[in-house]
Short mmCIF file of C-alpha atoms in Angstrom, two decimals:
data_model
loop_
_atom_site.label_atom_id
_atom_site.label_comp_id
_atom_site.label_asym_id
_atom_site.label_seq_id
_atom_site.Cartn_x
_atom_site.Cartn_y
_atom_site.Cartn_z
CA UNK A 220 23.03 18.70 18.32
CA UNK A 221 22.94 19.49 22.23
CA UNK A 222 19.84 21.86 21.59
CA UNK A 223 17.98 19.79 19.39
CA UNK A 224 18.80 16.59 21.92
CA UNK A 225 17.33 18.87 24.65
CA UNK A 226 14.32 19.70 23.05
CA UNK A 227 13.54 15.84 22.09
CA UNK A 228 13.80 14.83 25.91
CA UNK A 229 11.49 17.98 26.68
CA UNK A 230 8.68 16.53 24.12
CA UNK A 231 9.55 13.21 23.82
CA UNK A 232 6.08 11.88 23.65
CA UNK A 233 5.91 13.92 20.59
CA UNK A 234 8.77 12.73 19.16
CA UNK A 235 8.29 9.09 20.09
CA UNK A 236 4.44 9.43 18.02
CA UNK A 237 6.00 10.62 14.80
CA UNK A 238 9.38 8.22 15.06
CA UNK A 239 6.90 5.08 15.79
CA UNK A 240 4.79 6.03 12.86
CA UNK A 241 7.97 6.67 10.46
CA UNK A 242 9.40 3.29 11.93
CA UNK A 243 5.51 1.23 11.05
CA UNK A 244 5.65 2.72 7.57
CA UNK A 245 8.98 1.84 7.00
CA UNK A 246 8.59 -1.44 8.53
CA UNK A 247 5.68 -1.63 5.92
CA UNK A 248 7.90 -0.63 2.83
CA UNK A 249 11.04 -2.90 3.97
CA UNK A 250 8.11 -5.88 3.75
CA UNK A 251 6.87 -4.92 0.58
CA UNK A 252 9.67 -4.90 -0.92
CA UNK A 253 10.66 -8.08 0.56
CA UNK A 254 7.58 -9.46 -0.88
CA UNK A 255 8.31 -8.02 -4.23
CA UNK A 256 11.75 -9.28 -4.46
CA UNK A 257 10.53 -12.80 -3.25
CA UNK A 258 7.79 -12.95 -6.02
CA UNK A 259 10.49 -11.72 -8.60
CA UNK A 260 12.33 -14.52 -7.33
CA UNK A 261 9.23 -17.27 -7.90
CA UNK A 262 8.68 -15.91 -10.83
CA UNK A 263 11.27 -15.75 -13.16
CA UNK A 264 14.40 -16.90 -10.78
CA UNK A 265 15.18 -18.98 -14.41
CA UNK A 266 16.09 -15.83 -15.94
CA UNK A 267 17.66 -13.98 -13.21
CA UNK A 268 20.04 -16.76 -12.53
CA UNK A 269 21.14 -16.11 -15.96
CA UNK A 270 24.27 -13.92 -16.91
CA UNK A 271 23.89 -10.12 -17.79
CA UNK A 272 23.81 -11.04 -21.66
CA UNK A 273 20.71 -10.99 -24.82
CA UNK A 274 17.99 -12.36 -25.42
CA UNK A 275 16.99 -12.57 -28.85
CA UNK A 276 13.40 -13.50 -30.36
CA UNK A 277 12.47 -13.89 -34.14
CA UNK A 278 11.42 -10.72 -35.65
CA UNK A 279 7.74 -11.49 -35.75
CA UNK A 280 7.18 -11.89 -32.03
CA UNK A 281 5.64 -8.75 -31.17
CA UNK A 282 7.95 -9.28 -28.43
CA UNK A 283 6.17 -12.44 -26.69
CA UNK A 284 8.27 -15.31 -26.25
CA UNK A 285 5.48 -17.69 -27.02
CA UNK A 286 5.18 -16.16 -30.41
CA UNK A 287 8.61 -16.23 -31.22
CA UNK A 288 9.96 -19.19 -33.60
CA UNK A 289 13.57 -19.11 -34.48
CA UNK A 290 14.36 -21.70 -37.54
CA UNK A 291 17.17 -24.00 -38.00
CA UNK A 292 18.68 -21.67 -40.25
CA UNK A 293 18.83 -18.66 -37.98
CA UNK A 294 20.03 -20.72 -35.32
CA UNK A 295 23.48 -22.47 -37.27
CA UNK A 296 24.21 -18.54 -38.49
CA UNK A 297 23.80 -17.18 -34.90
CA UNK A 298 26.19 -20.32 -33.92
CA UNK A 299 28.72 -19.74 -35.96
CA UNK A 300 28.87 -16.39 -35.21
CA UNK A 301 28.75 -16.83 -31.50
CA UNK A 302 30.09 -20.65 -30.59
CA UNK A 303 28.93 -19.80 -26.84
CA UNK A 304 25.43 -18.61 -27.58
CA UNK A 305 22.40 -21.19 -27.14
CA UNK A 306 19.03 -21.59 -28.15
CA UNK A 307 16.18 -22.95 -25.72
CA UNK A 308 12.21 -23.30 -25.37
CA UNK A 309 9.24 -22.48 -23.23
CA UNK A 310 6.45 -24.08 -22.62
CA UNK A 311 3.70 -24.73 -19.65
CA UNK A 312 2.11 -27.69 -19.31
CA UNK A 313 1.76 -30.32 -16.22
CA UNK A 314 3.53 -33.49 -14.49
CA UNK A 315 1.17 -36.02 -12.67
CA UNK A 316 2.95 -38.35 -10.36
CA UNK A 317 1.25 -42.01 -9.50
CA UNK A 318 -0.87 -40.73 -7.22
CA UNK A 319 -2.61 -38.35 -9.21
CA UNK A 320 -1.41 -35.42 -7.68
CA UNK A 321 -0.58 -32.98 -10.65
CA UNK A 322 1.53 -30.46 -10.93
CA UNK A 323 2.01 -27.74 -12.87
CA UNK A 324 5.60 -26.68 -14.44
CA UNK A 325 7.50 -25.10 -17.11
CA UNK A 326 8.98 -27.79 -19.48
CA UNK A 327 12.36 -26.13 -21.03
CA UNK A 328 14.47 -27.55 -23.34
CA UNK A 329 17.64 -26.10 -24.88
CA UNK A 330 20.68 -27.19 -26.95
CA UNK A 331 24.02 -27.77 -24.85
CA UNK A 332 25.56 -25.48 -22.63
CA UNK A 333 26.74 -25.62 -19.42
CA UNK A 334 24.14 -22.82 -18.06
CA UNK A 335 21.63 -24.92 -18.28
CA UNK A 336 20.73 -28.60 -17.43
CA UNK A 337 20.26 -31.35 -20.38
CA UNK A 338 19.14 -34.60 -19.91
CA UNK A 339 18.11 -37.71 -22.08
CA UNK A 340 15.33 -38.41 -23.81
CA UNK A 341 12.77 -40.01 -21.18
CA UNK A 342 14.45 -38.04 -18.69
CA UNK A 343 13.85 -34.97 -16.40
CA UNK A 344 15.45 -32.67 -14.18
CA UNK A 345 12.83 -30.35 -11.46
CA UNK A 346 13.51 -27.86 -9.54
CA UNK A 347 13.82 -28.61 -5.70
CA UNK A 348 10.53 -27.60 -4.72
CA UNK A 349 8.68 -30.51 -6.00
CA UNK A 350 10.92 -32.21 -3.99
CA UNK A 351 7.90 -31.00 -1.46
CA UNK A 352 5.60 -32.45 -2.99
CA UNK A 353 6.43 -36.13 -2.21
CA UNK A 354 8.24 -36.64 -5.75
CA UNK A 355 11.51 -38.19 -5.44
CA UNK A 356 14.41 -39.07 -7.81
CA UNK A 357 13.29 -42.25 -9.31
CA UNK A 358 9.96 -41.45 -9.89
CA UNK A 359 8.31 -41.69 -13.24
CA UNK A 360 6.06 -39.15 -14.10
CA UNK A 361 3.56 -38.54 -16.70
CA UNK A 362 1.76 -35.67 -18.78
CA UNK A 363 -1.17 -34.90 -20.40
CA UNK A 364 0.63 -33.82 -23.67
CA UNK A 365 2.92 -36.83 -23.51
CA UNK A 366 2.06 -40.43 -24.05
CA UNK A 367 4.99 -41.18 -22.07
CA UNK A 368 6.40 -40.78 -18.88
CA UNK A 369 9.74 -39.33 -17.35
CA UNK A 370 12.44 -40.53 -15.19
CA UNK A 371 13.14 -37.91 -12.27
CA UNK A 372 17.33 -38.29 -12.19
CA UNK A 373 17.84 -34.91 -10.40
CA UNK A 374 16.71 -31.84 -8.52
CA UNK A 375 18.13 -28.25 -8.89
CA UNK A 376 17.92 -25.42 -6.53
CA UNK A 377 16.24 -21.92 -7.96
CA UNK A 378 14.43 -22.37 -10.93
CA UNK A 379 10.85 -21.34 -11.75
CA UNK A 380 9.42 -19.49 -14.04
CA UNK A 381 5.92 -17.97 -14.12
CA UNK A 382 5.27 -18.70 -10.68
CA UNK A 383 6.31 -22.50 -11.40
CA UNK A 384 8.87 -24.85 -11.63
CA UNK A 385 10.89 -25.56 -14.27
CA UNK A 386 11.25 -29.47 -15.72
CA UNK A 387 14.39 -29.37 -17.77
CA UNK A 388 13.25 -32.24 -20.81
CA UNK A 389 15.27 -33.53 -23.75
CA UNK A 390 14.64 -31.84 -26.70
CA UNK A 391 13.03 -34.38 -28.67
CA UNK A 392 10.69 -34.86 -26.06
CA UNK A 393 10.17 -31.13 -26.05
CA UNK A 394 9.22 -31.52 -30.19
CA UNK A 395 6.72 -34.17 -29.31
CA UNK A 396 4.61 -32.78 -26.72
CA UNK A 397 4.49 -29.04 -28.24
CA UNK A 398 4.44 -30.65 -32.49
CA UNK A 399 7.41 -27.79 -32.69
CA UNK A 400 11.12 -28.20 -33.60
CA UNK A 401 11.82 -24.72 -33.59
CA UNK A 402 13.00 -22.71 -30.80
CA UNK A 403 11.79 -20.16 -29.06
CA UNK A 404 14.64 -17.75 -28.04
CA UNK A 405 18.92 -17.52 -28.21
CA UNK A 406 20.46 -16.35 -25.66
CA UNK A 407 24.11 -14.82 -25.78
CA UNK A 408 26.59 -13.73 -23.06
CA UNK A 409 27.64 -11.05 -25.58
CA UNK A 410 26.16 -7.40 -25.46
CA UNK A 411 24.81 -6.93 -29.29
CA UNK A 412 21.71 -5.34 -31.19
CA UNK A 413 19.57 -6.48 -33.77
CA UNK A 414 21.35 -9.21 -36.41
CA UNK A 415 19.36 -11.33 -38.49
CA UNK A 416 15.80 -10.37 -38.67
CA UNK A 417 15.95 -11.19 -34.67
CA UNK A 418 14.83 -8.65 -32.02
CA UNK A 419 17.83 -8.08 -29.26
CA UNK A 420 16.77 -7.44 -25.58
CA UNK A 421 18.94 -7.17 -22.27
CA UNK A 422 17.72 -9.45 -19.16
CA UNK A 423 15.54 -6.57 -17.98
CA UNK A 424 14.07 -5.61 -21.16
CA UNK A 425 13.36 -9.45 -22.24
CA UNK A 426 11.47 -9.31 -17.97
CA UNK A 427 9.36 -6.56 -18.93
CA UNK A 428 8.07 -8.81 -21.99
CA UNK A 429 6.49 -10.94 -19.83
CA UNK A 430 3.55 -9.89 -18.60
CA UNK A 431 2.92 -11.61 -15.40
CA UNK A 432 6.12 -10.56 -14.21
CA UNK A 433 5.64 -6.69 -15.31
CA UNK A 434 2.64 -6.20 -13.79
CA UNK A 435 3.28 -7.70 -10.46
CA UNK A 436 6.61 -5.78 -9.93
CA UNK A 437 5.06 -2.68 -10.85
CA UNK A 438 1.91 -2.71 -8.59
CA UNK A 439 4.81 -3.63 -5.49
CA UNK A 440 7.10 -0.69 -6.40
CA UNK A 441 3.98 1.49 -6.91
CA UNK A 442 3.12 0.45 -3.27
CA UNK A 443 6.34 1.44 -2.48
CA UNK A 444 7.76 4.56 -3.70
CA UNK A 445 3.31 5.78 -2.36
CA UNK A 446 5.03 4.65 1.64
CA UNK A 447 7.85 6.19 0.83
CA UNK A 448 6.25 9.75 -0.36
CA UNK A 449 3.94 9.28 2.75
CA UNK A 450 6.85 9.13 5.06
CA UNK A 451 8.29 12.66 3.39
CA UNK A 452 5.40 14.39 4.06
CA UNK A 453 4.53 13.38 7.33
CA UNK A 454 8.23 14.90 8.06
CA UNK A 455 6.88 17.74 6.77
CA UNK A 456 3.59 18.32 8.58
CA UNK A 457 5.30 17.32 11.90
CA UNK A 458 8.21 19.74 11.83
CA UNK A 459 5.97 22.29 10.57
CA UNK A 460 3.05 21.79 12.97
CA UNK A 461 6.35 21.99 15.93
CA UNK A 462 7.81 25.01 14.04
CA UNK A 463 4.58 27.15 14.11
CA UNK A 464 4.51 26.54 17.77
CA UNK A 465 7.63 27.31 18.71
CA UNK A 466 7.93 30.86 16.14
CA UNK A 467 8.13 32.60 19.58
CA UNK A 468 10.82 30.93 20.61
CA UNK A 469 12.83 31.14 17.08
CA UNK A 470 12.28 34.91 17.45
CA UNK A 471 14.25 35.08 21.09
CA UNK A 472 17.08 32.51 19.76
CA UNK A 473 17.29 34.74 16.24
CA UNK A 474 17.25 37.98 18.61
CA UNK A 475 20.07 36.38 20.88
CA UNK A 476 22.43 35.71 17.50
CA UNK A 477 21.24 32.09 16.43
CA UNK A 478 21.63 32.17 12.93
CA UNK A 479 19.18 30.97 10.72
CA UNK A 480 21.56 27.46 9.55
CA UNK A 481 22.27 26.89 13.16
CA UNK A 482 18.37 26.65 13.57
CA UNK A 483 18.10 24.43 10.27
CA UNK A 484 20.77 22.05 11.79
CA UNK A 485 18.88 21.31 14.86
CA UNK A 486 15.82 20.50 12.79
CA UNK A 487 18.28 17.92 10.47
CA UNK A 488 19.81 16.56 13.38
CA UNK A 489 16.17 15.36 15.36
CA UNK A 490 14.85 14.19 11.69
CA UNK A 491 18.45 12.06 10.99
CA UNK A 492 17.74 10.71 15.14
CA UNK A 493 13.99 9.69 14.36
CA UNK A 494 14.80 8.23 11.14
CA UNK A 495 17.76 6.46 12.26
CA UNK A 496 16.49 5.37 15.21
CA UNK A 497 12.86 4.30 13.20
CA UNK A 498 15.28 2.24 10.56
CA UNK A 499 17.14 0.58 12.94
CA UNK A 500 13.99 -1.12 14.77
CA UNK A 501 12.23 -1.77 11.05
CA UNK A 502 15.24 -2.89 9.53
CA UNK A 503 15.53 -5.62 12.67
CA UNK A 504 12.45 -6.78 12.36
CA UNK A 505 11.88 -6.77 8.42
CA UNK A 506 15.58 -9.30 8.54
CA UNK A 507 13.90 -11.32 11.74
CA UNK A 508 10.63 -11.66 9.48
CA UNK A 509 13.01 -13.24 6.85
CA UNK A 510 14.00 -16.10 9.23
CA UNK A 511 10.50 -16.32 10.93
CA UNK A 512 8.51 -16.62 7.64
CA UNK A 513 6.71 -19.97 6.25
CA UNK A 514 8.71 -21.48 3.49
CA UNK A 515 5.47 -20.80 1.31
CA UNK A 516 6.07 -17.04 1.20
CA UNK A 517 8.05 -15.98 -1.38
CA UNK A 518 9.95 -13.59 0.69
CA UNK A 519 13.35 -11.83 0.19
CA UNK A 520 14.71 -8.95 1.03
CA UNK A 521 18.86 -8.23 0.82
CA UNK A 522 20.47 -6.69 2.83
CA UNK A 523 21.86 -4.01 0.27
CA UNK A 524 18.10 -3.39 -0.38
CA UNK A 525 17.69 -2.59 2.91
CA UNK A 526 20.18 0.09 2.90
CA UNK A 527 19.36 1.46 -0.37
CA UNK A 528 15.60 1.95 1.05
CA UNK A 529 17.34 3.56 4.10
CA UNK A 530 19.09 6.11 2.11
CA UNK A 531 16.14 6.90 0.54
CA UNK A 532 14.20 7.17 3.90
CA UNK A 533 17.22 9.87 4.66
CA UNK A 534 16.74 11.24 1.58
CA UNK A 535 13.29 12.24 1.47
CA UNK A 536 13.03 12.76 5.23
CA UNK A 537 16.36 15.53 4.65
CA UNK A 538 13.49 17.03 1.79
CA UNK A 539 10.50 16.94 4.22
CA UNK A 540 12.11 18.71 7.56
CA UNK A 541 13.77 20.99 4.95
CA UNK A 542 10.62 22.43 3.31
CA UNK A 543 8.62 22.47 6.72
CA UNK A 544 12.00 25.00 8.13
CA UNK A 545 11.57 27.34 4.73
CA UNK A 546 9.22 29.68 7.04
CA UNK A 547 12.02 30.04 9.73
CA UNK A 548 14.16 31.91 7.44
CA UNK A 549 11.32 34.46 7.14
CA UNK A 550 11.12 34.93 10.59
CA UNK A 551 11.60 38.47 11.84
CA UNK A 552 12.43 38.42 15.65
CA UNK A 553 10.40 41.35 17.00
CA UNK A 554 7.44 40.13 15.22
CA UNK A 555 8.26 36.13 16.36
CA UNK A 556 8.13 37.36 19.17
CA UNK A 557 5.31 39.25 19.93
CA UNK A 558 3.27 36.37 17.85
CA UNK A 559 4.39 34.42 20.39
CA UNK A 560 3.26 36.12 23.20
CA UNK A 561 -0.12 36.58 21.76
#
């Protein structure tokens, strides 16, 4: 650690360059993912509020939600089977308050439970950001597929899907708009396959079906894991680029008794000092961004995210300064050094 801290303060202009372009793409990643957790979260917050548990579509879906239709039949089997399971619907349409200012939402209906919101018929239950909007509790709002209007009694905190918000409606309201009385999808806190001529997913499976969602997350981890693979090998071209100038000097250590891990170790221990030292600053500001950013950007990033993207920072870095030292452990010390002195 003492020789690789000396050589750092000796070329520390060199070692600043490559730790302020590790910390920038790292900043960069920790952003990114911030932004695709926050979009997960706009998207389909609905469903990830939900339990670990199933999802369960009719067997002719082709596994779309909006094909799926589960009869009344299906669903008092499935009930009796599982008291706790429930059944609910999807559907987007649009609200339009007084002043003409529409806006668009999922309308979701479901039979009783107490993980999701019911209401009466007439009534309806949005999620808080249309509180934004000017619409208060009170208000009576109408649609284009309804004749009539609804009552806003209540606003609820984290619940969107596809990118809008949710309007929890009474399911006879639900039947009239969408000329359905059949619902879309059970869901069950149990972990079970296939029963009934219904398709079983898990929460993540039954996100991958939609197809908004799918796409979106992977173009954002795409983006990421391509930063991340950038910052391995620029590891590796900097410690190698610093290694094949310094094979002279690696010949005299070898020729005084260095061995070859002792050599290795000083590498490891000015990559963990970059990278920690790069993390540190990009973690700080990636957090500070969370505070600092408009309400409008669907930002989040954890703070067990951040670490786990840290690790793998470590990780790949470790794998970068590694490969770029292989050609150290070839080095022959008479011939280091006389390639160094010519």
């Amino acid at each position: 650690m003492h020789m690789a801290w000396k050589e750092m303060k000796k070329n520390k202009v060199k070692f600043l360059i490559v730790g302020s372009i590790v910390s920038l793409i790292s900043l960069l990643t920790f952003i990114i993912s911030g932004l695709a957790n926050g979009l997960s979260q706009d998207n389909v917050s609905l469903i990830k509020n939900m339990p670990e548990g199933t999802f369960y579509m009719s067997g002719d879906s082709n596994d779309s939600y909006t094909q799926s239709h589960i009869d009344k039949q299906k669903l008092e089997n499935f009930k009796t089977e599982d008291e706790h399971s429930f059944a609910f619907s999807l559907q987007m349409g649009a609200l339009k308050a007084s002043s003409d200012n529409q806006q668009s939402v999922a309308f979701l209906t479901s039979t009783e439970t107490p993980l999701l919101n019911t209401v009466k018929s007439g009534e309806v239950i949005l999620d808080r950001s249309l509180k934004d909007e000017g619409i208060k509790i009170g208000d009576r709002l109408s649609s284009p597929q309804s004749e009539g209007t609804f009552e806003v009694v209540d606003f609820i905190d984290n619940q969107k899907f596809n990118h809008s918000p949710v309007a929890f409606i009474h399911s006879k309201d639900f039947n009239r708009m969408f000329r359905t009385k059949e619902y879309q999808l059970i869901y069950s806190e149990e972990i079970t396959e296939n029963i009934g001529g219904l398709h079983a997913f898990s929460k993540s499976e039954f996100l991958s079906t939609i197809p908004s969602y799918q796409a979106e997350q992977m173009t954002l981890n795409m983006i990421v894991w391509f930063l991340i693979v950038i910052s391995g090998l620029l590891f590796s071209i900097f410690f190698y680029m610093m290694n094949v100038q310094k094979i002279g000097m690696y010949g005299i250590l070898k020729a005084l008794g260095i061995r070859t891990t002792d050599l290795f170790q000083m590498i490891w221990s000015q990559m963990a000092l970059i990278t920690m030292a790069s993390l540190i600053v990009a973690a700080l500001i990636s957090q500070a961004f969370q505070v600092f950013a408009p309400d409008t950007m669907p930002y989040h990033l954890s703070v067990s995210t951040t670490v786990q993207l840290s690790v793998v920072f470590f990780v790949v870095g470790f794998l970068g300064s590694t490969l770029s030292g292989l050609q150290i452990k070839q080095i022959e010390p008479l011939q280091a050094i006389q390639q160094g002195e010519a």
